[in-house]
Short mmCIF file of C-alpha atoms in Angstrom, two decimals:
data_model
loop_
_atom_site.label_atom_id
_atom_site.label_comp_id
_atom_site.label_asym_id
_atom_site.label_seq_id
_atom_site.Cartn_x
_atom_site.Cartn_y
_atom_site.Cartn_z
CA MET A 1 138.31 170.80 133.20
CA PRO A 2 137.32 169.43 129.83
CA THR A 3 133.56 168.94 128.36
CA PHE A 4 132.34 165.60 126.81
CA PHE A 5 129.60 164.88 125.01
CA VAL A 6 128.30 161.05 125.61
CA GLU A 7 126.03 160.38 122.71
CA ALA A 8 124.42 156.90 123.62
CA ASP A 9 121.85 154.67 121.93
CA GLY A 10 120.34 150.96 122.56
CA GLY A 11 118.35 148.80 120.45
CA SER A 12 116.17 145.50 120.49
CA ARG A 13 115.25 143.83 117.46
CA GLY A 14 111.67 142.32 118.74
CA ASN A 15 111.63 144.03 122.19
CA PRO A 16 112.59 142.10 123.88
CA GLY A 17 114.80 140.42 121.73
CA PRO A 18 118.26 140.17 120.40
CA ALA A 19 119.70 143.74 121.91
CA GLY A 20 122.73 146.12 122.12
CA TYR A 21 123.87 149.29 122.88
CA GLY A 22 126.47 151.74 121.23
CA ALA A 23 127.86 154.94 122.86
CA ALA A 24 130.62 157.47 122.03
CA VAL A 25 132.56 159.95 124.40
CA ILE A 26 133.24 163.29 122.17
CA ASP A 27 135.45 166.57 123.14
CA ALA A 28 132.98 169.07 123.13
CA ALA A 29 135.55 171.73 122.00
CA THR A 30 137.29 170.02 119.05
CA GLY A 31 134.76 167.26 118.15
CA GLU A 32 137.08 164.31 118.04
CA THR A 33 135.71 161.15 119.38
CA LEU A 34 137.79 159.94 122.10
CA ALA A 35 136.37 156.55 122.82
CA GLU A 36 133.54 154.39 121.15
CA THR A 37 131.74 151.38 123.33
CA ALA A 38 129.46 148.73 122.00
CA GLU A 39 128.35 145.62 123.13
CA TYR A 40 125.37 142.76 122.35
CA ILE A 41 123.73 142.10 125.69
CA GLY A 42 121.51 138.78 124.57
CA VAL A 43 117.53 139.26 124.84
CA ALA A 44 116.33 142.46 126.18
CA THR A 45 114.18 145.36 125.83
CA ASN A 46 114.73 148.48 124.06
CA ASN A 47 114.95 150.65 127.26
CA VAL A 48 117.37 148.08 128.93
CA ALA A 49 119.65 148.75 125.99
CA GLU A 50 119.37 152.25 125.90
CA TYR A 51 120.36 152.75 129.64
CA LYS A 52 123.36 150.34 129.07
CA GLY A 53 124.31 152.41 126.51
CA LEU A 54 124.34 155.63 128.86
CA ILE A 55 126.19 153.49 131.58
CA ALA A 56 128.71 152.54 129.08
CA GLY A 57 129.32 155.97 127.76
CA LEU A 58 129.70 157.48 131.30
CA ARG A 59 132.37 154.86 132.52
CA ALA A 60 134.04 155.60 129.26
CA ALA A 61 134.10 159.16 129.99
CA HIS A 62 135.11 158.60 133.39
CA ALA A 63 137.88 156.54 132.37
CA ILE A 64 139.31 159.38 130.43
CA ALA A 65 138.88 162.33 132.59
CA PRO A 66 136.95 161.74 136.00
CA ASP A 67 136.86 165.56 136.61
CA ALA A 68 134.95 166.41 133.16
CA THR A 69 132.02 168.12 132.64
CA ILE A 70 129.39 165.34 130.77
CA ARG A 71 126.79 166.45 128.71
CA VAL A 72 124.48 163.39 127.70
CA ARG A 73 122.88 163.38 124.17
CA MET A 74 120.28 160.34 123.51
CA ASP A 75 117.30 159.96 121.22
CA SER A 76 115.48 158.18 124.20
CA LYS A 77 112.96 160.58 125.62
CA LEU A 78 112.21 158.16 128.65
CA VAL A 79 116.19 158.08 129.62
CA VAL A 80 116.69 161.46 129.20
CA GLU A 81 113.84 162.52 131.51
CA GLN A 82 114.15 159.84 133.61
CA MET A 83 117.65 160.78 134.24
CA SER A 84 117.16 164.35 134.55
CA GLY A 85 114.70 163.99 137.32
CA ARG A 86 111.38 164.93 135.74
CA TRP A 87 109.75 161.61 135.24
CA LYS A 88 109.22 159.06 138.05
CA ILE A 89 111.19 155.78 137.51
CA LYS A 90 108.15 153.34 137.88
CA HIS A 91 109.18 150.17 136.04
CA PRO A 92 111.47 147.61 138.26
CA ASP A 93 113.93 146.99 135.73
CA MET A 94 114.66 150.68 135.23
CA LYS A 95 115.43 151.39 138.78
CA PRO A 96 118.66 149.43 139.14
CA LEU A 97 119.61 150.68 135.66
CA ALA A 98 119.37 154.44 136.58
CA ALA A 99 121.09 153.82 139.81
CA GLU A 100 124.16 152.31 137.94
CA ALA A 101 123.94 155.54 135.72
CA ARG A 102 124.25 157.86 138.71
CA ASP A 103 127.04 155.71 139.93
CA ALA A 104 129.17 155.83 136.94
CA PHE A 105 129.92 159.35 136.93
CA PRO A 106 129.03 162.10 139.93
CA PRO A 107 125.36 163.29 138.60
CA SER A 108 126.55 166.79 139.53
CA ALA A 109 128.88 167.03 136.58
CA VAL A 110 126.59 165.33 133.71
CA THR A 111 123.39 166.84 132.08
CA TYR A 112 121.06 164.85 129.90
CA GLN A 113 119.63 166.46 126.30
CA TRP A 114 116.85 164.73 123.94
CA ILE A 115 118.04 164.82 120.13
CA PRO A 116 116.18 163.46 117.18
CA ARG A 117 117.28 160.20 116.16
CA GLU A 118 118.83 161.26 112.96
CA LYS A 119 121.19 163.35 115.16
CA ASN A 120 122.31 160.09 117.02
CA LYS A 121 123.57 158.32 114.02
CA HIS A 122 127.08 157.69 115.52
CA ALA A 123 125.74 155.61 118.67
CA ASP A 124 122.97 154.29 116.72
CA ARG A 125 125.49 152.83 114.12
CA LEU A 126 127.57 151.23 116.92
CA ALA A 127 124.25 149.51 118.73
CA ASN A 128 123.18 148.18 115.21
CA GLU A 129 127.37 146.95 114.77
CA ALA A 130 126.95 145.09 118.32
CA MET A 131 123.72 143.42 117.50
CA ASP A 132 125.22 142.47 113.98
CA ALA A 133 128.06 140.57 115.73
CA GLY A 134 125.97 139.07 118.21
CA ARG A 135 123.78 137.58 115.39
CA ARG A 136 127.16 136.23 114.04
CA GLY A 137 128.21 134.93 117.25
CA GLU A 138 130.57 137.05 117.78
CA GLN A 139 131.89 140.26 119.84
CA TRP A 140 131.73 143.81 118.59
CA GLU A 141 135.59 144.80 117.62
CA PRO A 142 136.63 148.28 117.34
CA SER A 143 138.04 147.51 114.08
CA THR A 144 134.59 147.41 112.98
CA SER A 145 133.79 150.86 113.69
CA ALA A 146 134.29 154.17 111.89
CA VAL A 147 136.66 155.22 114.36
CA GLY A 148 139.31 152.81 114.56
CA GLY A 149 140.58 151.67 117.70
CA ALA A 150 138.06 153.14 119.79
CA GLY A 151 136.81 150.00 121.80
CA ARG A 152 134.60 149.11 124.73
CA PRO A 153 135.19 149.86 128.52
CA ALA A 154 136.12 147.75 131.23
CA GLN A 155 133.29 146.18 132.88
CA GLU A 156 132.91 147.35 136.35
CA ASP A 157 129.22 146.24 137.25
CA GLU A 158 130.37 143.58 139.94
CA ALA A 159 127.12 141.62 138.72
CA ARG A 160 128.62 141.26 135.20
CA VAL A 161 131.59 138.86 135.93
CA VAL A 162 133.74 138.85 133.02
CA GLY A 163 133.08 135.62 131.02
CA ASP A 164 135.51 132.82 130.21
CA ALA A 165 134.59 133.10 126.32
CA ALA A 166 134.96 136.85 126.69
CA ALA A 167 137.97 137.38 128.63
CA GLY A 168 139.88 134.33 129.97
CA ALA A 169 139.60 133.25 133.35
CA ALA A 170 141.78 135.26 135.42
CA LYS A 171 144.92 134.37 137.05
CA ALA A 172 143.96 130.37 137.29
CA ARG A 173 143.37 129.91 133.92
CA ALA A 174 146.59 132.30 132.89
CA ALA A 175 148.58 129.73 135.19
CA LEU A 176 147.40 126.90 132.75
CA ALA A 177 148.77 128.88 130.27
CA GLY A 178 152.14 129.53 131.60
CA GLY A 179 151.86 133.34 131.10
CA LYS A 180 150.32 136.49 132.38
CA PRO A 181 146.46 136.50 132.86
CA ALA A 182 144.59 138.10 130.16
CA SER A 183 142.62 141.23 130.75
CA ALA A 184 139.52 142.16 130.21
CA PRO A 185 138.84 144.33 127.02
CA ALA A 186 138.86 148.10 127.86
CA ALA A 187 138.18 151.51 126.32
CA VAL A 188 140.32 152.50 123.78
CA VAL A 189 141.39 156.33 124.10
CA ASP A 190 143.36 159.08 122.80
CA SER A 191 143.16 157.59 119.12
CA GLY A 192 143.00 154.05 119.60
CA THR A 193 145.52 153.50 122.70
CA ALA A 194 144.54 150.81 124.33
CA VAL A 195 144.59 150.73 128.36
CA THR A 196 144.26 146.83 128.90
CA THR A 197 145.26 143.80 126.72
CA ALA A 198 142.92 142.30 124.40
CA ALA A 199 140.88 139.00 124.63
CA PRO A 200 141.95 135.50 123.78
CA SER A 201 140.89 134.61 120.47
CA VAL A 202 137.61 132.77 120.42
CA GLY A 203 136.20 130.04 118.27
CA TRP A 204 137.89 128.39 115.32
CA GLY A 205 140.29 131.47 115.36
CA SER A 206 142.11 129.90 118.43
CA SER A 207 145.24 128.02 118.41
CA ALA A 208 144.87 124.58 117.78
CA ASP A 209 147.18 123.02 119.80
CA LEU A 210 146.27 123.93 123.35
CA GLY A 211 146.49 120.39 125.01
CA ALA A 212 143.71 118.62 127.06
CA PRO A 213 141.02 121.15 128.53
CA THR A 214 140.38 121.08 132.26
CA THR A 215 136.95 119.75 132.51
CA PHE A 216 134.10 120.47 134.80
CA VAL A 217 131.31 118.01 134.89
CA LEU A 218 128.52 119.68 136.90
CA LEU A 219 126.49 117.35 139.11
CA ARG A 220 123.41 119.34 140.53
CA HIS A 221 122.56 117.16 143.47
CA GLY A 222 119.45 114.79 144.05
CA GLU A 223 116.07 115.64 145.24
CA THR A 224 115.27 116.47 148.80
CA ALA A 225 111.56 117.26 150.51
CA LEU A 226 111.74 120.72 149.40
CA THR A 227 112.64 120.17 145.68
CA PRO A 228 109.44 119.08 144.07
CA GLU A 229 107.52 121.63 145.83
CA LYS A 230 109.83 124.24 144.35
CA ARG A 231 110.80 125.84 147.44
CA PHE A 232 113.68 128.16 147.92
CA SER A 233 116.53 125.92 149.53
CA GLY A 234 119.71 127.62 149.61
CA SER A 235 122.64 127.79 152.20
CA GLY A 236 120.96 129.65 154.74
CA GLY A 237 117.86 127.04 155.44
CA SER A 238 117.78 123.99 157.04
CA ASP A 239 120.48 122.07 154.98
CA PRO A 240 117.99 119.18 153.90
CA GLU A 241 119.13 115.53 153.29
CA LEU A 242 118.45 113.81 150.11
CA SER A 243 114.88 112.20 149.89
CA ALA A 244 114.08 108.38 148.92
CA ALA A 245 113.94 109.84 145.46
CA GLY A 246 117.14 111.92 145.54
CA LEU A 247 118.97 109.06 146.96
CA ARG A 248 117.72 106.87 144.04
CA GLN A 249 118.91 109.79 141.72
CA ALA A 250 122.49 109.91 143.28
CA GLU A 251 122.69 106.03 142.61
CA ALA A 252 121.46 106.70 138.92
CA VAL A 253 124.22 109.28 138.33
CA ALA A 254 126.98 107.30 139.98
CA ALA A 255 126.23 104.30 137.50
CA ALA A 256 126.20 106.60 134.71
CA LEU A 257 129.32 108.39 135.41
CA ALA A 258 131.15 105.04 136.35
CA ALA A 259 129.97 103.53 132.74
CA ARG A 260 131.77 106.60 131.36
CA GLY A 261 134.82 106.23 133.40
CA THR A 262 136.33 109.59 132.84
CA ILE A 263 136.08 111.34 136.33
CA GLN A 264 139.44 111.71 137.86
CA GLU A 265 138.58 113.94 140.96
CA ILE A 266 135.15 114.90 143.16
CA VAL A 267 134.76 118.14 144.49
CA SER A 268 131.46 118.83 146.23
CA SER A 269 129.75 121.72 148.17
CA PRO A 270 129.61 121.41 151.79
CA LEU A 271 125.74 121.21 151.95
CA ARG A 272 124.39 117.96 152.98
CA ARG A 273 122.26 117.08 149.99
CA CYS A 274 125.40 117.69 148.12
CA ARG A 275 127.63 115.31 150.08
CA GLN A 276 125.23 112.91 149.63
CA THR A 277 125.30 112.70 146.11
CA ALA A 278 128.92 113.23 145.87
CA ALA A 279 129.40 110.24 147.88
CA ALA A 280 127.23 107.74 146.05
CA VAL A 281 129.54 108.50 142.75
CA ALA A 282 132.47 108.58 145.19
CA ASP A 283 131.84 104.96 146.10
CA ARG A 284 131.37 103.71 142.68
CA LEU A 285 134.66 105.34 141.33
CA GLY A 286 136.86 104.84 144.25
CA LEU A 287 137.53 108.28 144.72
CA ASP A 288 137.72 110.78 147.64
CA VAL A 289 135.41 113.97 147.98
CA ARG A 290 137.27 117.27 148.38
CA VAL A 291 134.41 120.02 149.97
CA GLU A 292 134.81 123.46 148.58
CA LYS A 293 132.89 126.02 150.17
CA GLY A 294 132.71 128.50 147.07
CA LEU A 295 130.31 125.75 145.41
CA ARG A 296 127.38 126.25 148.36
CA GLU A 297 123.88 127.45 147.08
CA THR A 298 122.93 130.91 147.14
CA ASP A 299 121.42 132.25 150.74
CA PHE A 300 118.04 132.99 149.99
CA GLY A 301 117.39 134.59 153.67
CA ALA A 302 114.14 135.18 154.55
CA TRP A 303 113.06 133.06 151.31
CA GLU A 304 114.53 129.95 152.75
CA GLY A 305 111.70 127.01 152.74
CA LEU A 306 109.15 129.26 151.00
CA THR A 307 107.47 128.76 147.44
CA PHE A 308 107.81 131.41 144.85
CA ALA A 309 104.11 132.08 145.43
CA GLU A 310 104.52 132.60 149.34
CA VAL A 311 107.54 134.89 148.75
CA GLN A 312 105.33 136.78 146.28
CA GLU A 313 102.37 137.30 148.95
CA ARG A 314 104.87 138.21 151.62
CA HIS A 315 107.63 140.34 149.86
CA PRO A 316 106.48 141.88 146.85
CA ASP A 317 108.79 144.62 146.42
CA ASP A 318 111.83 142.82 147.32
CA LEU A 319 111.01 139.92 144.96
CA ALA A 320 110.14 142.79 142.03
CA SER A 321 113.56 144.11 142.81
CA TRP A 322 115.32 140.54 143.08
CA LEU A 323 114.07 139.36 139.53
CA SER A 324 114.91 142.92 138.02
CA SER A 325 118.56 142.71 139.32
CA THR A 326 121.41 140.57 140.27
CA LYS A 327 122.38 142.75 142.56
CA ALA A 328 119.22 142.61 144.65
CA ALA A 329 119.41 140.43 147.69
CA PRO A 330 116.64 138.36 148.79
CA THR A 331 114.93 139.64 152.15
CA GLY A 332 116.69 139.10 155.30
CA GLY A 333 119.81 139.46 154.20
CA GLY A 334 120.65 136.94 151.93
CA GLU A 335 123.07 136.84 148.79
CA SER A 336 122.50 138.48 145.59
CA PHE A 337 123.32 136.84 142.49
CA ALA A 338 126.01 139.34 141.89
CA THR A 339 127.37 138.16 145.20
CA VAL A 340 127.24 134.41 144.33
CA ALA A 341 128.91 135.32 140.76
CA ARG A 342 132.23 136.54 142.49
CA ARG A 343 132.26 133.36 145.00
CA VAL A 344 131.83 130.89 142.53
CA THR A 345 134.36 132.94 140.37
CA ALA A 346 136.83 132.73 142.87
CA ALA A 347 136.41 128.74 143.51
CA ARG A 348 136.29 128.12 139.72
CA ASP A 349 139.74 129.57 139.44
CA ARG A 350 140.93 127.97 142.36
CA LEU A 351 140.07 124.42 141.14
CA LEU A 352 141.14 125.41 137.73
CA ALA A 353 144.68 126.10 139.31
CA GLY A 354 144.92 122.71 140.84
CA SER A 355 143.46 120.36 138.31
CA SER A 356 145.27 121.29 134.88
CA GLY A 357 144.07 118.89 131.98
CA ARG A 358 141.65 116.70 134.40
CA THR A 359 138.01 116.08 134.42
CA VAL A 360 136.71 116.94 137.80
CA LEU A 361 133.41 116.41 139.06
CA LEU A 362 131.77 119.53 140.62
CA VAL A 363 128.71 118.49 142.65
CA THR A 364 126.97 121.77 143.50
CA HIS A 365 123.74 123.35 143.15
CA VAL A 366 121.43 125.44 140.81
CA THR A 367 122.82 128.78 141.22
CA PRO A 368 126.63 127.76 141.00
CA VAL A 369 125.83 125.60 137.89
CA LYS A 370 124.35 128.40 135.83
CA THR A 371 126.87 130.79 136.90
CA LEU A 372 129.64 128.63 135.62
CA VAL A 373 127.51 128.07 132.40
CA ARG A 374 126.55 131.70 132.06
CA LEU A 375 130.41 132.69 132.23
CA ALA A 376 131.54 130.31 129.66
CA LEU A 377 128.76 131.46 127.38
CA GLY A 378 129.63 135.13 128.21
CA ALA A 379 126.13 135.43 128.50
CA PRO A 380 124.22 138.49 130.66
CA PRO A 381 123.42 138.01 134.52
CA GLU A 382 120.02 137.78 133.27
CA SER A 383 120.61 134.49 131.56
CA LEU A 384 120.41 133.00 135.06
CA PHE A 385 116.69 133.04 134.86
CA ARG A 386 116.82 131.60 131.26
CA MET A 387 118.20 128.18 131.96
CA GLU A 388 116.21 124.84 133.25
CA LEU A 389 118.27 122.73 135.39
CA SER A 390 116.99 119.33 136.96
CA ALA A 391 117.60 117.59 139.99
CA ALA A 392 120.89 114.96 139.39
CA SER A 393 121.23 116.69 136.15
CA LEU A 394 124.58 116.81 134.14
CA SER A 395 126.27 119.64 132.66
CA ALA A 396 129.94 120.33 131.51
CA VAL A 397 132.18 122.99 130.60
CA ALA A 398 135.56 122.76 129.13
CA TYR A 399 138.44 125.45 130.00
CA TYR A 400 141.39 125.67 127.58
CA ALA A 401 144.83 126.98 128.20
CA ASP A 402 144.27 130.31 126.18
CA GLY A 403 141.68 131.30 128.40
CA ASN A 404 138.49 130.05 126.19
CA ALA A 405 135.95 128.02 127.33
CA SER A 406 133.45 125.70 125.69
CA VAL A 407 129.73 124.34 127.00
CA ARG A 408 129.68 120.52 126.26
CA LEU A 409 126.49 119.79 127.89
CA LEU A 410 123.65 121.42 129.68
CA ASN A 411 120.73 119.76 132.03
CA ASP A 412 121.60 116.10 130.56
CA THR A 413 118.94 113.50 132.45
CA ALA A 414 119.12 110.72 130.33
CA HIS A 415 120.53 108.59 133.22
CA LEU A 416 117.47 109.39 135.11
CA ARG A 417 115.03 107.65 132.23
CA ALA A 418 117.43 104.52 131.96
#
């Protein structure tokens, strides 16, 4: 049974600010570095980045030898003491991360040791490499590391569905390319032997001759009576119809899309407000509307119809958990954002497989639109809370045959001001 050191670190340039983590798996007997992993995670705090580094390091170790004994070494007193059970975890952002770390490797096989920062230079360097790459708009690459070939582990977190920009778009976009599906980047172990294939190239380095992309024009439905009151309105509530204002918005966006003349297909969420919005566009364009159940809004459980303030008053602990983790579900059996991300990803792949090279209008809701944009950008799950999406707004994402994606428009409401 081998013994590994997992050295992990994370940092944030601003706290919160642009953040990244790094981790290394080291053979305790020989001192050989078996795997390295690093990632830019967007805007986060130091503590979140440090926990992310721990999780990634434990997962990389598990990929090499699930029966190993792990000795974690970190310069974060907070993480070491909390994971050792000596300090209580009070902050809601830390609780789900600590749970992820415990799930990443059997806790009975893991011990934690605090080390001074100067003895954690390996992981610190990896974290800074990841942040530098993120600043350049790039992903961290193993070749930038002093240990050639050591890469990042496959993402196992159900909340972090692999983004189009980071890892292609699974089987559907592989069908567009006529080849095998691109796999997510994975840990590189045993002196640089990759366990999965590399991600497609991103940006200007990609092939220039990819043919016409498949473009999803993303239309959020028009207002209902609940919209201006900012009430939770998902797929588990009353299924409200468009208000008078919402009907006017639907006609306005229909006129704008008719003037552009680029929409070739229309697909709608099954909920009434989307079907009404889609019908207004379809009448203008002379197209039929297909219904895709995967495009429905999140089921907000017991929060349906309530304002944020009302939920905060009635279910404060559940709301705090929901805001701190995309795995947390609303009170009363609603859907977590992680669950919605999987559903939307599956719907996206189905639609891409059947609409190669076409421009498709998807009439849907806040969460599905934000999720599609997040995946296209390869952004972390918490980015869902950092996007504004108005009623009857238009966004657009183009998907290319090599698995890359490009966000071309976000929250355009010019047609509503005409």
